[in-house]
Amino acid sequence: MSLLDAARDVRENAYAPYSNFKVGAAIRSASGVVYTGCNVENVAYPEGTCAEAGAIAAMVAAGETRLTEVAVIADSPSPVPPCGGCRQKLAEFAEGHTPVLLATTDGGRIETTVGDLLPGRFDAGHMTNAS
């Protein structure tokens, strides 16, 4: 199963009773394992969880901390990029050159990278003088 197919499948499990906007994400870890996540809304907005954050949480819960590929899919007119918070979350666990596939349920696609999604990212190197 491709990474995009895994994201497409998990998208069906999204809990989106308020927006009806389901998003699925899949990430491949450095070990090759695929982890998935879907958005989970909450009536107490903004207490929901994004699909990308869910996939990352599943990877970390399994004991892994590096991802090598990302796919995100939604039923939208054009591919939906991760929100700002998820861009930073992806950057925490990926290299700048890590490929990201953004897709729509009707076949639209944009291929990019974590670095292109978040240029000038904040990372641990910015904290080297902290004591």
Coordinates of C-alpha atoms in Angstrom, one line a residue:
M1 CA 0.0 0.0 0.0
S2 CA 1.3 3.4 -0.9
L3 CA 1.7 6.2 1.6
L4 CA -1.1 8.1 -0.1
D5 CA -3.4 5.1 0.0
A6 CA -2.7 4.8 3.8
A7 CA -3.6 8.5 4.2
R8 CA -6.7 8.0 2.0
D9 CA -7.9 5.0 4.1
V10 CA -7.4 6.7 7.5
R11 CA -9.1 9.8 6.3
E12 CA -12.4 7.9 6.5
N13 CA -11.9 7.5 10.2
A14 CA -11.7 11.3 10.8
Y15 CA -14.0 12.7 13.5
A16 CA -15.3 15.9 11.8
P17 CA -18.9 16.4 12.9
Y18 CA -18.6 20.2 13.0
S19 CA -16.7 21.0 9.7
N20 CA -17.3 17.8 7.8
F21 CA -13.8 18.4 6.5
K22 CA -11.9 15.0 6.8
V23 CA -8.1 14.9 6.5
G24 CA -5.9 11.9 6.5
A25 CA -2.1 11.8 6.9
A26 CA 0.5 9.1 6.7
I27 CA 4.2 9.3 7.5
R28 CA 6.9 6.8 6.8
S29 CA 9.5 6.5 9.6
A30 CA 13.2 6.0 9.2
S31 CA 12.6 2.3 9.8
G32 CA 10.1 2.1 6.9
V33 CA 7.0 1.7 9.1
V34 CA 4.0 3.8 8.1
Y35 CA 2.0 5.6 10.7
T36 CA -1.3 7.3 10.1
G37 CA -3.5 10.0 11.6
C38 CA -6.8 11.7 11.0
N39 CA -8.2 15.0 12.2
V40 CA -10.3 14.8 15.4
E41 CA -12.5 17.8 16.1
N42 CA -13.8 18.9 19.4
V43 CA -16.8 21.1 20.1
A44 CA -14.5 23.2 22.3
Y45 CA -12.6 24.6 19.4
P46 CA -9.5 24.7 19.0
E47 CA -9.1 21.6 21.1
G48 CA -9.1 19.2 18.1
T49 CA -6.1 17.4 16.6
C50 CA -4.8 17.7 13.1
A51 CA -4.1 14.5 11.0
E52 CA -0.4 15.2 10.7
A53 CA -0.1 15.6 14.5
G54 CA -1.9 12.3 15.0
A55 CA 0.4 10.4 12.7
I56 CA 3.5 11.9 14.4
A57 CA 2.1 11.0 17.8
A58 CA 1.6 7.4 16.7
M59 CA 5.2 7.3 15.4
V60 CA 6.6 8.7 18.7
A61 CA 4.3 6.3 20.7
A62 CA 5.9 3.4 18.8
G63 CA 9.4 4.6 19.8
E64 CA 10.5 6.3 16.6
T65 CA 11.5 9.9 16.2
R66 CA 12.5 10.3 12.5
L67 CA 10.2 10.5 9.5
T68 CA 11.3 10.3 5.9
E69 CA 8.1 10.9 3.9
V70 CA 4.7 12.5 4.3
A71 CA 1.3 12.3 2.5
V72 CA -1.8 14.4 3.4
I73 CA -5.1 14.1 1.7
A74 CA -8.4 16.0 1.9
D75 CA -11.6 16.4 -0.1
S76 CA -10.9 19.9 -1.3
P77 CA -10.6 21.9 -4.5
S78 CA -6.8 22.0 -4.3
P79 CA -4.3 20.1 -2.1
V80 CA -4.4 21.3 1.5
P81 CA -1.0 22.1 3.1
P82 CA -0.4 21.5 6.8
C83 CA -1.3 24.3 9.2
G84 CA 1.6 26.3 10.7
G85 CA 1.7 24.2 13.8
C86 CA 1.9 21.0 11.9
R87 CA 4.6 22.3 9.7
Q88 CA 6.7 22.9 12.8
K89 CA 5.8 19.5 14.1
L90 CA 6.9 17.9 10.8
A91 CA 10.1 19.9 10.9
E92 CA 10.9 18.5 14.4
F93 CA 11.1 15.0 13.1
A94 CA 12.2 15.4 9.4
E95 CA 15.0 16.8 7.4
G96 CA 14.3 19.8 5.1
H97 CA 14.5 17.7 2.0
T98 CA 11.9 15.2 3.3
P99 CA 9.3 14.8 0.6
V100 CA 5.7 15.8 1.2
L101 CA 2.8 14.8 -1.0
L102 CA -0.3 16.9 -0.7
A103 CA -3.4 15.5 -2.5
T104 CA -7.1 15.8 -3.0
T105 CA -9.6 12.9 -3.1
D106 CA -10.2 13.6 -6.8
G107 CA -6.6 13.3 -7.9
G108 CA -5.0 16.7 -7.4
R109 CA -1.4 16.6 -6.2
I110 CA 1.4 18.9 -5.2
E111 CA 4.8 17.5 -4.3
T112 CA 7.0 19.6 -2.0
T113 CA 9.3 19.2 0.9
V114 CA 9.2 19.9 4.6
G115 CA 11.8 22.7 4.0
D116 CA 9.7 24.3 1.4
L117 CA 6.7 24.2 3.7
L118 CA 8.6 25.8 6.5
P119 CA 11.6 27.9 5.4
G120 CA 13.6 29.4 8.2
R121 CA 12.3 26.8 10.6
F122 CA 13.0 27.0 14.3
D123 CA 15.2 24.1 15.6
A124 CA 17.3 23.1 18.5
G125 CA 20.3 25.0 17.1
H126 CA 18.6 28.2 18.0
M127 CA 18.7 27.3 21.7
T128 CA 22.4 26.5 22.0
N129 CA 23.1 29.6 24.1
A130 CA 20.3 28.8 26.6
S131 CA 21.4 27.9 30.0

